[in-house]
Structure formats: structure tokens, C-alpha cells
mmCIF file of C-alpha atoms and ligand atoms in Angstrom:
data_model
loop_
_atom_site.group_PDB
_atom_site.id
_atom_site.type_symbol
_atom_site.label_atom_id
_atom_site.label_comp_id
_atom_site.label_asym_id
_atom_site.label_seq_id
_atom_site.Cartn_x
_atom_site.Cartn_y
_atom_site.Cartn_z
ATOM 1 C CA MET A 1 -111.143 112.183 -25.919
ATOM 2 C CA SER A 2 -114.784 112.881 -26.837
ATOM 3 C CA TYR A 3 -116.039 116.466 -26.957
ATOM 4 C CA ILE A 4 -118.066 116.099 -23.747
ATOM 5 C CA ASP A 5 -115.296 114.430 -21.707
ATOM 6 C CA ASP A 6 -112.923 117.200 -22.686
ATOM 7 C CA ALA A 7 -115.581 119.858 -22.044
ATOM 8 C CA LYS A 8 -116.234 118.429 -18.569
ATOM 9 C CA ARG A 9 -112.546 118.524 -17.698
ATOM 10 C CA LYS A 10 -112.241 122.105 -18.961
ATOM 11 C CA PHE A 11 -115.472 123.164 -17.194
ATOM 12 C CA ASP A 12 -114.200 121.855 -13.836
ATOM 13 C CA ALA A 13 -110.837 123.571 -14.361
ATOM 14 C CA LEU A 14 -112.513 126.951 -14.978
ATOM 15 C CA LYS A 15 -113.518 127.169 -11.295
ATOM 16 C CA ASP A 16 -109.918 127.921 -10.350
ATOM 17 C CA LYS A 17 -108.962 129.960 -13.411
ATOM 18 C CA LYS A 18 -108.150 133.606 -12.653
ATOM 19 C CA ASP A 19 -109.923 135.205 -15.604
ATOM 20 C CA VAL A 20 -112.846 133.470 -17.269
ATOM 21 C CA ILE A 21 -114.149 134.855 -20.551
ATOM 22 C CA ILE A 22 -117.561 133.649 -21.675
ATOM 23 C CA LEU A 23 -119.302 134.391 -24.952
ATOM 24 C CA SER A 24 -123.053 134.255 -24.403
ATOM 25 C CA ILE A 25 -125.975 133.948 -26.782
ATOM 26 C CA GLU A 26 -129.617 134.928 -26.204
ATOM 27 C CA SER A 27 -132.489 134.340 -28.647
ATOM 28 C CA SER A 28 -135.491 133.463 -26.469
ATOM 29 C CA CYS A 29 -137.914 136.034 -27.897
ATOM 30 C CA ASP A 30 -137.444 138.985 -30.233
ATOM 31 C CA GLU A 31 -133.857 140.083 -29.579
ATOM 32 C CA THR A 32 -130.875 138.292 -31.101
ATOM 33 C CA ALA A 33 -128.014 138.996 -28.738
ATOM 34 C CA CYS A 34 -124.368 138.044 -28.174
ATOM 35 C CA ALA A 35 -122.046 139.336 -25.475
ATOM 36 C CA VAL A 36 -118.607 138.739 -24.027
ATOM 37 C CA VAL A 37 -118.413 138.840 -20.212
ATOM 38 C CA LYS A 38 -115.322 138.494 -18.025
ATOM 39 C CA ASN A 39 -115.601 136.940 -14.561
ATOM 40 C CA GLY A 40 -119.372 137.375 -14.479
ATOM 41 C CA ARG A 41 -119.176 141.118 -13.885
ATOM 42 C CA GLU A 42 -117.231 142.885 -16.619
ATOM 43 C CA VAL A 43 -119.071 143.328 -19.913
ATOM 44 C CA LEU A 44 -116.517 143.421 -22.732
ATOM 45 C CA SER A 45 -119.218 143.653 -25.394
ATOM 46 C CA ASN A 46 -123.007 143.505 -25.551
ATOM 47 C CA VAL A 47 -124.587 143.325 -29.001
ATOM 48 C CA VAL A 48 -128.384 143.293 -29.380
ATOM 49 C CA ALA A 49 -130.137 143.035 -32.749
ATOM 50 C CA SER A 50 -133.729 143.953 -31.958
ATOM 51 C CA GLN A 51 -136.673 142.710 -34.017
ATOM 52 C CA ILE A 52 -139.118 145.155 -32.446
ATOM 53 C CA GLU A 53 -139.672 147.108 -35.677
ATOM 54 C CA ILE A 54 -140.519 143.857 -37.512
ATOM 55 C CA HIS A 55 -143.040 142.640 -34.900
ATOM 56 C CA LYS A 56 -144.639 146.085 -34.539
ATOM 57 C CA LEU A 57 -146.372 145.398 -37.865
ATOM 58 C CA TYR A 58 -148.263 142.508 -36.229
ATOM 59 C CA GLY A 59 -148.903 144.117 -32.831
ATOM 60 C CA GLY A 60 -146.851 141.452 -31.032
ATOM 61 C CA VAL A 61 -144.175 138.804 -31.476
ATOM 62 C CA VAL A 62 -144.904 136.261 -34.228
ATOM 63 C CA PRO A 63 -142.867 133.165 -33.224
ATOM 64 C CA GLU A 64 -142.101 131.907 -36.736
ATOM 65 C CA VAL A 65 -141.022 135.373 -37.882
ATOM 66 C CA ALA A 66 -138.821 135.682 -34.776
ATOM 67 C CA SER A 67 -137.033 132.365 -35.517
ATOM 68 C CA ARG A 68 -136.331 133.318 -39.125
ATOM 69 C CA ASN A 69 -134.937 136.688 -38.135
ATOM 70 C CA HIS A 70 -132.714 135.153 -35.449
ATOM 71 C CA ILE A 71 -131.189 132.986 -38.188
ATOM 72 C CA LEU A 72 -130.533 136.064 -40.325
ATOM 73 C CA ALA A 73 -128.955 138.034 -37.475
ATOM 74 C CA ILE A 74 -127.019 135.591 -35.321
ATOM 75 C CA SER A 75 -123.720 135.185 -37.228
ATOM 76 C CA GLU A 76 -123.246 138.927 -37.561
ATOM 77 C CA CYS A 77 -124.114 139.408 -33.885
ATOM 78 C CA TYR A 78 -121.484 136.847 -32.891
ATOM 79 C CA GLU A 79 -118.786 138.462 -35.061
ATOM 80 C CA LYS A 80 -119.662 141.911 -33.707
ATOM 81 C CA ALA A 81 -119.508 140.738 -30.089
ATOM 82 C CA LEU A 82 -115.970 139.407 -30.610
ATOM 83 C CA LYS A 83 -114.905 142.539 -32.480
ATOM 84 C CA GLU A 84 -116.303 144.956 -29.896
ATOM 85 C CA ALA A 85 -114.677 142.968 -27.089
ATOM 86 C CA ASN A 86 -111.452 143.192 -29.076
ATOM 87 C CA ILE A 87 -110.702 139.478 -28.702
ATOM 88 C CA THR A 88 -110.434 136.441 -30.940
ATOM 89 C CA GLN A 89 -112.247 133.133 -30.557
ATOM 90 C CA ASP A 90 -109.122 131.525 -28.996
ATOM 91 C CA SER A 91 -109.622 133.649 -25.862
ATOM 92 C CA LEU A 92 -113.056 132.169 -25.154
ATOM 93 C CA ASP A 93 -113.210 129.825 -22.140
ATOM 94 C CA ALA A 94 -116.842 128.789 -22.671
ATOM 95 C CA ILE A 95 -119.988 129.445 -24.682
ATOM 96 C CA ALA A 96 -123.205 130.148 -22.790
ATOM 97 C CA VAL A 97 -126.700 130.055 -24.218
ATOM 98 C CA THR A 98 -130.275 130.610 -23.057
ATOM 99 C CA TYR A 99 -132.052 127.228 -23.213
ATOM 100 C CA GLY A 100 -135.423 128.451 -21.795
ATOM 101 C CA ALA A 101 -137.859 129.908 -20.979
ATOM 102 C CA GLY A 102 -139.003 131.341 -24.276
ATOM 103 C CA LEU A 103 -140.266 130.572 -27.749
ATOM 104 C CA MET A 104 -139.239 127.083 -28.843
ATOM 105 C CA GLY A 105 -138.185 127.945 -32.402
ATOM 106 C CA ALA A 106 -136.433 131.143 -31.353
ATOM 107 C CA LEU A 107 -134.481 129.394 -28.583
ATOM 108 C CA LEU A 108 -133.395 126.607 -30.940
ATOM 109 C CA VAL A 109 -131.620 129.085 -33.221
ATOM 110 C CA GLY A 110 -129.395 130.321 -30.382
ATOM 111 C CA ILE A 111 -128.879 126.818 -28.996
ATOM 112 C CA ASN A 112 -127.824 125.297 -32.314
ATOM 113 C CA PHE A 113 -125.485 128.172 -33.056
ATOM 114 C CA ALA A 114 -123.975 127.890 -29.555
ATOM 115 C CA LYS A 115 -123.509 124.120 -29.906
ATOM 116 C CA SER A 116 -121.702 124.547 -33.216
ATOM 117 C CA VAL A 117 -119.344 127.185 -31.837
ATOM 118 C CA ALA A 118 -118.653 125.259 -28.612
ATOM 119 C CA TYR A 119 -117.895 122.094 -30.597
ATOM 120 C CA ALA A 120 -115.727 123.874 -33.171
ATOM 121 C CA LEU A 121 -113.705 125.673 -30.473
ATOM 122 C CA ASN A 122 -113.708 122.617 -28.193
ATOM 123 C CA VAL A 123 -114.870 124.605 -25.165
ATOM 124 C CA PRO A 124 -117.643 123.883 -22.632
ATOM 125 C CA LEU A 125 -121.251 124.820 -23.408
ATOM 126 C CA ILE A 126 -123.232 126.277 -20.500
ATOM 127 C CA ALA A 127 -127.047 126.218 -20.621
ATOM 128 C CA VAL A 128 -128.564 129.177 -18.755
ATOM 129 C CA SER A 129 -132.133 129.954 -17.681
ATOM 130 C CA HIS A 130 -133.331 133.238 -19.130
ATOM 131 C CA VAL A 131 -135.058 134.110 -15.844
ATOM 132 C CA HIS A 132 -131.848 133.634 -13.849
ATOM 133 C CA GLY A 133 -130.148 135.812 -16.459
ATOM 134 C CA HIS A 134 -132.530 138.658 -15.624
ATOM 135 C CA ILE A 135 -131.417 138.449 -11.971
ATOM 136 C CA SER A 136 -127.765 138.515 -13.076
ATOM 137 C CA ALA A 137 -128.382 141.744 -15.016
ATOM 138 C CA ASN A 138 -127.988 143.299 -11.577
ATOM 139 C CA TYR A 139 -124.525 141.825 -11.005
ATOM 140 C CA ILE A 140 -123.286 143.699 -14.073
ATOM 141 C CA SER A 141 -125.241 146.829 -13.166
ATOM 142 C CA HIS A 142 -124.046 146.894 -9.535
ATOM 143 C CA GLN A 143 -120.511 145.631 -8.998
ATOM 144 C CA ASP A 144 -120.990 145.558 -5.190
ATOM 145 C CA LEU A 145 -124.192 143.491 -5.212
ATOM 146 C CA THR A 146 -123.991 140.012 -3.663
ATOM 147 C CA PRO A 147 -126.710 137.625 -2.431
ATOM 148 C CA PRO A 148 -128.704 137.203 -0.220
ATOM 149 C CA PHE A 149 -131.543 139.457 -1.384
ATOM 150 C CA VAL A 150 -135.214 139.511 -2.249
ATOM 151 C CA CYS A 151 -135.861 139.724 -5.995
ATOM 152 C CA LEU A 152 -138.926 141.156 -7.692
ATOM 153 C CA MET A 153 -138.977 139.500 -11.109
ATOM 154 C CA VAL A 154 -141.116 141.462 -13.565
ATOM 155 C CA SER A 155 -140.597 140.426 -17.174
ATOM 156 C CA GLY A 156 -142.716 139.788 -20.227
ATOM 157 C CA GLY A 157 -142.862 136.099 -19.314
ATOM 158 C CA HIS A 158 -142.635 136.057 -15.510
ATOM 159 C CA THR A 159 -143.874 137.880 -12.455
ATOM 160 C CA ALA A 160 -142.547 136.516 -9.185
ATOM 161 C CA LEU A 161 -141.080 137.217 -5.778
ATOM 162 C CA LEU A 162 -137.908 135.271 -5.066
ATOM 163 C CA ASN A 163 -135.567 134.687 -2.184
ATOM 164 C CA VAL A 164 -132.090 134.675 -3.711
ATOM 165 C CA GLU A 165 -130.119 133.040 -0.916
ATOM 166 C CA ASP A 166 -126.987 132.616 -3.029
ATOM 167 C CA TYR A 167 -126.020 132.943 -6.721
ATOM 168 C CA CYS A 168 -127.399 129.489 -7.451
ATOM 169 C CA LYS A 169 -129.771 129.032 -4.526
ATOM 170 C CA ILE A 170 -133.013 130.663 -5.595
ATOM 171 C CA LYS A 171 -136.458 129.992 -4.085
ATOM 172 C CA MET A 172 -139.712 131.146 -5.611
ATOM 173 C CA ILE A 173 -142.000 132.548 -2.895
ATOM 174 C CA GLY A 174 -144.886 133.725 -5.076
ATOM 175 C CA SER A 175 -145.726 134.177 -8.727
ATOM 176 C CA THR A 176 -148.524 135.164 -11.047
ATOM 177 C CA VAL A 177 -151.352 132.686 -11.321
ATOM 178 C CA ASP A 178 -152.298 133.947 -14.787
ATOM 179 C CA ASP A 179 -150.817 136.770 -16.934
ATOM 180 C CA SER A 180 -147.368 138.194 -16.341
ATOM 181 C CA VAL A 181 -147.220 141.884 -15.597
ATOM 182 C CA GLY A 182 -145.441 142.581 -18.921
ATOM 183 C CA GLU A 183 -148.202 140.780 -20.826
ATOM 184 C CA CYS A 184 -150.773 142.885 -18.988
ATOM 185 C CA PHE A 185 -148.969 146.135 -19.916
ATOM 186 C CA ASP A 186 -148.756 145.006 -23.553
ATOM 187 C CA LYS A 187 -152.439 144.008 -23.784
ATOM 188 C CA VAL A 188 -153.716 147.190 -22.149
ATOM 189 C CA ALA A 189 -151.478 149.192 -24.505
ATOM 190 C CA ARG A 190 -152.959 147.342 -27.463
ATOM 191 C CA VAL A 191 -156.549 148.189 -26.538
ATOM 192 C CA LEU A 192 -155.454 151.827 -26.198
ATOM 193 C CA GLY A 193 -154.092 151.677 -29.764
ATOM 194 C CA LEU A 194 -150.442 151.931 -28.690
ATOM 195 C CA SER A 195 -147.752 150.086 -30.602
ATOM 196 C CA TYR A 196 -145.784 147.007 -29.490
ATOM 197 C CA PRO A 197 -144.124 146.687 -27.017
ATOM 198 C CA GLY A 198 -146.765 148.472 -24.980
ATOM 199 C CA GLY A 199 -144.977 148.811 -21.628
ATOM 200 C CA PRO A 200 -142.731 151.752 -22.542
ATOM 201 C CA ASN A 201 -145.671 153.518 -24.252
ATOM 202 C CA ILE A 202 -147.916 153.166 -21.172
ATOM 203 C CA ASP A 203 -145.038 154.454 -19.048
ATOM 204 C CA ARG A 204 -144.668 157.514 -21.307
ATOM 205 C CA LEU A 205 -148.426 158.257 -21.586
ATOM 206 C CA ALA A 206 -149.086 157.760 -17.861
ATOM 207 C CA LYS A 207 -146.866 160.747 -17.105
ATOM 208 C CA LEU A 208 -149.376 162.936 -18.982
ATOM 209 C CA GLY A 209 -152.493 161.503 -17.303
ATOM 210 C CA LYS A 210 -154.320 161.483 -13.966
ATOM 211 C CA ASN A 211 -155.032 158.595 -11.626
ATOM 212 C CA ASN A 212 -158.793 159.256 -11.721
ATOM 213 C CA ILE A 213 -160.412 156.098 -13.110
ATOM 214 C CA LYS A 214 -161.945 153.416 -10.910
ATOM 215 C CA PHE A 215 -161.998 150.197 -12.904
ATOM 216 C CA ASN A 216 -164.738 147.708 -11.985
ATOM 217 C CA TYR A 217 -162.358 145.340 -10.267
ATOM 218 C CA HIS A 218 -160.933 144.169 -6.922
ATOM 219 C CA LEU A 219 -157.391 142.885 -6.575
ATOM 220 C CA PRO A 220 -157.471 139.166 -5.750
ATOM 221 C CA LEU A 221 -154.947 137.123 -3.691
ATOM 222 C CA LYS A 222 -154.650 139.895 -1.110
ATOM 223 C CA ASP A 223 -152.915 137.996 1.671
ATOM 224 C CA THR A 224 -150.484 135.974 -0.417
ATOM 225 C CA PHE A 225 -147.276 136.583 -2.343
ATOM 226 C CA ASN A 226 -148.978 135.507 -5.569
ATOM 227 C CA PHE A 227 -150.210 137.895 -8.223
ATOM 228 C CA SER A 228 -153.123 137.896 -10.654
ATOM 229 C CA PHE A 229 -153.330 140.426 -13.459
ATOM 230 C CA SER A 230 -155.817 138.955 -15.934
ATOM 231 C CA GLY A 231 -158.841 140.387 -14.058
ATOM 232 C CA LEU A 232 -157.357 143.869 -14.125
ATOM 233 C CA LYS A 233 -156.530 143.510 -17.811
ATOM 234 C CA THR A 234 -160.155 142.530 -18.556
ATOM 235 C CA ALA A 235 -161.503 145.390 -16.410
ATOM 236 C CA VAL A 236 -159.408 147.942 -18.321
ATOM 237 C CA ILE A 237 -160.418 146.464 -21.682
ATOM 238 C CA ASN A 238 -164.125 146.518 -20.645
ATOM 239 C CA TYR A 239 -163.816 150.127 -19.466
ATOM 240 C CA VAL A 240 -162.323 151.220 -22.802
ATOM 241 C CA HIS A 241 -164.893 149.285 -24.861
ATOM 242 C CA ASN A 242 -167.790 150.753 -22.828
ATOM 243 C CA ILE A 243 -166.650 154.310 -23.448
ATOM 244 C CA GLN A 244 -166.108 153.592 -27.147
ATOM 245 C CA GLN A 245 -169.577 151.995 -27.467
ATOM 246 C CA LYS A 246 -171.113 155.171 -26.050
ATOM 247 C CA GLY A 247 -169.325 157.060 -28.820
ATOM 248 C CA GLU A 248 -167.244 158.965 -26.274
ATOM 249 C CA GLU A 249 -163.537 159.721 -26.394
ATOM 250 C CA VAL A 250 -161.223 157.564 -24.233
ATOM 251 C CA CYS A 251 -158.614 159.578 -22.353
ATOM 252 C CA THR A 252 -155.709 157.215 -23.007
ATOM 253 C CA GLU A 253 -153.392 159.153 -20.685
ATOM 254 C CA ASP A 254 -155.773 158.746 -17.717
ATOM 255 C CA VAL A 255 -156.352 155.048 -18.469
ATOM 256 C CA ALA A 256 -152.591 154.472 -18.717
ATOM 257 C CA CYS A 257 -151.957 156.362 -15.492
ATOM 258 C CA SER A 258 -154.776 154.727 -13.468
ATOM 259 C CA PHE A 259 -153.806 151.236 -14.686
ATOM 260 C CA GLN A 260 -150.108 151.772 -14.011
ATOM 261 C CA GLU A 261 -150.807 153.074 -10.494
ATOM 262 C CA LEU A 262 -152.763 149.915 -9.591
ATOM 263 C CA VAL A 263 -150.124 147.554 -10.967
ATOM 264 C CA THR A 264 -147.142 149.328 -9.454
ATOM 265 C CA ASP A 265 -148.894 149.589 -6.062
ATOM 266 C CA GLU A 266 -149.553 145.856 -6.073
ATOM 267 C CA LEU A 267 -145.946 144.997 -6.989
ATOM 268 C CA THR A 268 -144.510 147.447 -4.446
ATOM 269 C CA GLU A 269 -146.785 146.338 -1.580
ATOM 270 C CA LYS A 270 -146.012 142.660 -2.016
ATOM 271 C CA ALA A 271 -142.280 143.236 -2.395
ATOM 272 C CA VAL A 272 -142.261 145.298 0.820
ATOM 273 C CA LYS A 273 -144.285 142.630 2.626
ATOM 274 C CA LEU A 274 -141.733 139.964 1.748
ATOM 275 C CA LEU A 275 -138.798 142.223 2.657
ATOM 276 C CA GLU A 276 -140.349 142.844 6.071
ATOM 277 C CA GLU A 277 -141.250 139.219 6.625
ATOM 278 C CA ASN A 278 -137.663 138.155 5.820
ATOM 279 C CA ASN A 279 -136.097 141.105 7.592
ATOM 280 C CA ALA A 280 -134.164 141.519 4.326
ATOM 281 C CA LYS A 281 -131.795 144.375 3.620
ATOM 282 C CA LYS A 282 -131.695 144.348 -0.189
ATOM 283 C CA LEU A 283 -134.321 144.384 -2.926
ATOM 284 C CA VAL A 284 -133.262 143.544 -6.476
ATOM 285 C CA VAL A 285 -135.522 144.211 -9.453
ATOM 286 C CA ALA A 286 -135.271 142.087 -12.597
ATOM 287 C CA GLY A 287 -136.895 141.958 -16.048
ATOM 288 C CA GLY A 288 -138.252 144.333 -18.665
ATOM 289 C CA VAL A 289 -140.972 145.911 -16.507
ATOM 290 C CA GLY A 290 -138.147 146.891 -14.157
ATOM 291 C CA ALA A 291 -137.602 149.710 -16.670
ATOM 292 C CA ASN A 292 -140.962 151.237 -15.659
ATOM 293 C CA SER A 293 -140.264 154.691 -14.248
ATOM 294 C CA ARG A 294 -143.198 154.708 -11.806
ATOM 295 C CA LEU A 295 -142.340 151.266 -10.425
ATOM 296 C CA ARG A 296 -138.723 152.331 -9.934
ATOM 297 C CA GLU A 297 -139.864 155.506 -8.162
ATOM 298 C CA LYS A 298 -142.291 153.682 -5.848
ATOM 299 C CA LEU A 299 -139.847 150.920 -4.952
ATOM 300 C CA GLU A 300 -137.120 153.428 -4.154
ATOM 301 C CA LEU A 301 -139.466 155.410 -1.917
ATOM 302 C CA ALA A 302 -140.945 152.367 -0.153
ATOM 303 C CA CYS A 303 -137.517 150.808 0.442
ATOM 304 C CA LYS A 304 -136.105 154.045 1.806
ATOM 305 C CA LYS A 305 -138.902 154.076 4.391
ATOM 306 C CA ILE A 306 -138.017 150.612 5.698
ATOM 307 C CA GLY A 307 -134.235 150.976 5.408
ATOM 308 C CA VAL A 308 -133.759 148.568 2.498
ATOM 309 C CA ASP A 309 -131.277 149.149 -0.351
ATOM 310 C CA VAL A 310 -132.911 148.818 -3.745
ATOM 311 C CA TYR A 311 -130.968 147.656 -6.805
ATOM 312 C CA LEU A 312 -132.450 148.463 -10.201
ATOM 313 C CA PRO A 313 -130.776 147.171 -13.356
ATOM 314 C CA VAL A 314 -129.317 149.749 -15.714
ATOM 315 C CA LEU A 315 -132.020 150.282 -18.364
ATOM 316 C CA LYS A 316 -130.138 148.534 -21.206
ATOM 317 C CA TYR A 317 -129.853 145.397 -19.026
ATOM 318 C CA CYS A 318 -133.548 145.399 -17.962
ATOM 319 C CA THR A 319 -134.815 144.057 -21.256
ATOM 320 C CA ASP A 320 -133.390 141.032 -23.057
ATOM 321 C CA ASN A 321 -129.634 140.954 -23.667
ATOM 322 C CA ALA A 322 -126.857 138.369 -23.685
ATOM 323 C CA ALA A 323 -124.562 140.018 -21.119
ATOM 324 C CA MET A 324 -126.922 138.917 -18.331
ATOM 325 C CA ILE A 325 -126.705 135.325 -19.641
ATOM 326 C CA GLY A 326 -122.886 135.448 -19.670
ATOM 327 C CA SER A 327 -122.905 136.765 -16.115
ATOM 328 C CA MET A 328 -125.193 134.003 -14.824
ATOM 329 C CA ALA A 329 -123.209 131.362 -16.731
ATOM 330 C CA TYR A 330 -120.129 132.360 -14.727
ATOM 331 C CA TYR A 331 -121.944 131.741 -11.430
ATOM 332 C CA TYR A 332 -123.435 128.453 -12.725
ATOM 333 C CA MET A 333 -119.868 127.385 -13.580
ATOM 334 C CA LYS A 334 -118.560 128.417 -10.131
ATOM 335 C CA ASN A 335 -121.298 126.218 -8.609
ATOM 336 C CA GLY A 336 -120.638 123.309 -10.978
ATOM 337 C CA ILE A 337 -123.992 123.477 -12.770
ATOM 338 C CA GLY A 338 -125.178 124.139 -16.317
ATOM 339 C CA LEU A 339 -122.664 122.106 -18.349
ATOM 340 C CA ALA A 340 -124.515 120.905 -21.449
ATOM 341 C CA ASP A 341 -123.673 118.373 -24.121
ATOM 342 C CA LEU A 342 -124.544 118.473 -27.807
ATOM 343 C CA THR A 343 -128.024 117.038 -27.181
ATOM 344 C CA LEU A 344 -129.087 120.278 -25.470
ATOM 345 C CA THR A 345 -132.554 121.347 -26.549
ATOM 346 C CA ALA A 346 -134.926 124.238 -25.853
ATOM 347 C CA LYS A 347 -137.443 124.377 -23.006
ATOM 348 C CA PRO A 348 -140.408 126.745 -23.308
ATOM 349 C CA ASN A 349 -140.797 126.704 -19.505
ATOM 350 C CA VAL A 350 -138.172 126.331 -16.790
ATOM 351 C CA ASP A 351 -138.314 126.193 -12.998
ATOM 352 C CA ILE A 352 -137.055 129.348 -11.314
ATOM 353 C CA THR A 353 -136.249 127.575 -8.044
ATOM 354 C CA ILE A 354 -132.757 126.019 -7.899
ATOM 355 C CA GLY A 355 -130.312 124.881 -5.263
HETATM 356 O O1 KG4 B 401 -137.810 140.918 -19.659
HETATM 357 P P1 KG4 B 401 -138.306 141.251 -21.005
HETATM 358 O O2 KG4 B 401 -137.418 142.008 -21.925
HETATM 359 O O3 KG4 B 401 -138.752 139.986 -21.786
HETATM 360 C C1 KG4 B 401 -139.081 138.758 -21.220
HETATM 361 O O4 KG4 B 401 -138.187 138.058 -20.736
HETATM 362 O O5 KG4 B 401 -140.289 138.465 -21.238
HETATM 363 O O6 KG4 B 401 -139.644 142.064 -20.784
HETATM 364 C C2 KG4 B 401 -140.383 142.569 -21.824
HETATM 365 C C3 KG4 B 401 -141.587 143.271 -21.218
HETATM 366 C C4 KG4 B 401 -142.594 143.700 -22.252
HETATM 367 O O7 KG4 B 401 -143.860 143.245 -21.815
HETATM 368 C C5 KG4 B 401 -142.509 145.218 -22.219
HETATM 369 O O8 KG4 B 401 -143.723 145.861 -22.525
HETATM 370 C C6 KG4 B 401 -142.097 145.455 -20.786
HETATM 371 O O9 KG4 B 401 -141.155 144.461 -20.522
HETATM 372 N N1 KG4 B 401 -141.502 146.793 -20.570
HETATM 373 C C7 KG4 B 401 -142.082 147.735 -19.801
HETATM 374 C C8 KG4 B 401 -141.238 148.880 -19.878
HETATM 375 N N2 KG4 B 401 -140.182 148.588 -20.704
HETATM 376 C C9 KG4 B 401 -140.359 147.288 -21.099
HETATM 377 N N3 KG4 B 401 -143.208 147.716 -19.074
HETATM 378 C C10 KG4 B 401 -143.550 148.821 -18.405
HETATM 379 N N4 KG4 B 401 -142.816 149.962 -18.447
HETATM 380 C C11 KG4 B 401 -141.662 150.033 -19.161
HETATM 381 N N5 KG4 B 401 -140.956 151.160 -19.186
HETATM 382 ZN ZN1 ZN B 402 -136.505 138.543 -20.743
#
């Protein structure tokens, strides 16, 4: 029997298996990660080899450098994930891998490694969307969480409001028409002279500043569920450059605070609007910017007011990791989707809407 025929038979059989153990691989950007997840919810190991220190030198992720470092790190990551889970390769029911969205070269490292392992072990290969993985970070953070819910997706690559009707029935209601919110945090941080990744640094500095700056800017797309952040980014950059050209000192704390207030207000208001429109009872936050302390605070407060439960991923699962990919792979498998063959390739962009 060919690899794929056997993999298909095994993939279908997994639906009724009591315990399903998936080894997952994530390499879409600047973290090389492998994890072992049982039944979509129990993380047996979660290994992340971060390249942040390497990319800091350049002020952002350099795609070619990321790919090369994934190659250097991935075998060790895989071995560590098995060791920390205290299992051998024979216990693996499937291999899952992020196939997109992300950097082409970086994704290909994880995909080719995953293909080799799946083929060598003769187990199914499950191709998972990175964005869906970010949603699943909440299934491992909150064991009681089940769809339906509204999801606010705020990552380095995506900013969107989603209706998650079921694990694999996800509808995009609105999204950014230009920059993602993470990109905006990182670019504003850069103009303030803060190191990469900028989001956590803005978060930290904002706590020391005041919300006292009026940037020359009006939020667009007021009555929609879409977002636009490039205008705000430009307004902050212009403000900083103007002060510097006058030879005056920029109060980075106040800029960070005023910027962060605007962004977190916008995200909170639109999330609440969708929750009310849908009469929804749960809000789930996904993606790296979900680690932002002010956003978490505002969402918790706003949701309390309207009687909605808010689910925030545990901080280590907010940013990129493989456990979230292993969790989503389990639900793909339960819904009969995601089985890949050995021709699987990377996709820089993927549709969020499925089902
Ligand atoms: O989800 P993620 O790890 O990567 C993508 O899938 O894109 O998100 C990374 C983004 C970066 O832009 C980073 O600056 C931002 O998440 N981030 C934060 C915080 N922690 C990470 N942004 C604001 N506040 C934070 N505390
Ligand atoms: Zn991500």
C-alpha cells in the first residue's frame, strides 16, 4: 500500500481512537517549535527555540536568516519534544505542521521535516493553518472552552474578528485593510528606538506614561468590523519626527501610552459591537498582541459590563508555539480535514474562513 493510502486509512481510524497523540511542528516566522499534544487539550511537551535575539540585530525578522536558523534548530527541537513528553516515536499517531500563513522559506523547513518524519514513521501528516492554531491556543489554556464564540484575532500577521461557530466552522466578519495590529506595534516601537519585537516594549513603557498626546489622525472605518492601522502608524511616526526636528525630547512613555490607548480602544469597541450584535456569550482572544496587558484589562472590563465571559490565552501560548498547532490538528482530524500528502507545500497566505 502506498504511503498516502495507508495514511488515509489511519487518519480516518483516528476519529474513533480513544487517545490521539500528535507531534506538531511550527516554523512560520522566527520561532522553531515542536510539541506533543494528547486529544487536542493536554500538552505533553512544548519546546520553542526562539530566534528573537538573532533578529534583534536587524530590528526585525530577516526571512533568509530565519530559514537557516530553523534548519539548525529543528532536529534538536523534535528530539526535545519527544523527551519532555516522555514518549518514543512509536507512540505518535500523526504529525502536524503549519503550512501557512507565514514566511515561505521558514515554513518550508518545518514542512519538509514533518513530511520526512511522517513518511519514516508511516503516520498521517496534518497540514494546519497558523491562524487557526492561534485560536486553538485557547483550547489548551481553558479546558472548559468550546465553540461557539466570537474571536478577536490579534497577531503579528493578522487582525480580525471571527465568528467561531464550531471547531472547524470559522467565519471572518472583519479584518484589517492594511497593517496588522502587531505590525503597527512593532513599527511604532522602532521609531521610538525600542528593540524588536516592539509590542512587549510598548506595553512595558506605556505603564510609565500618560495618555496625553493627540495624534493628527481620525480612526477610519468607524461603522464596520474592519480595521485600519497604517494611518495611525504614520501619525505616530510623523509626531515623533516633528518633535525630533524641533530638537526637542520625545517622551517615549507618553507616546507609547497614547498610542496603545487608541489601539486597544479600537479593538475593544469593535469586539464588543460584534458580541452585542451576535448576542454572544463568549469572547476568545488569539495571537501575540493578546499578551498586551492593557488590551487584556480593557476586554475583561468591557465584557464584564455586558455579561460576556472572556477567554485569554495563557501568555506562553499567545505568541508562536507548536502546542496550538497540535491542538488544532486534533480538531481538523475529528472533522476529517487537513490530511496532506508528500506534495504539501507552504502558503504565505491562507483563508481564515472554513466550514
Ligand atoms: O502571533 P504572533 O506571535 O506572531 C504572528 O503570528 O504574527 O504575534 C507577534 C506579535 C508581534 O508583533 C509582537 O510585537 C506582538 O505580537 N506582541 C505584543 C505583545 N507581545 C507580543 N504586542 C503588544 N503587547 C504585547 N505585550
Ligand atoms: Zn503567530
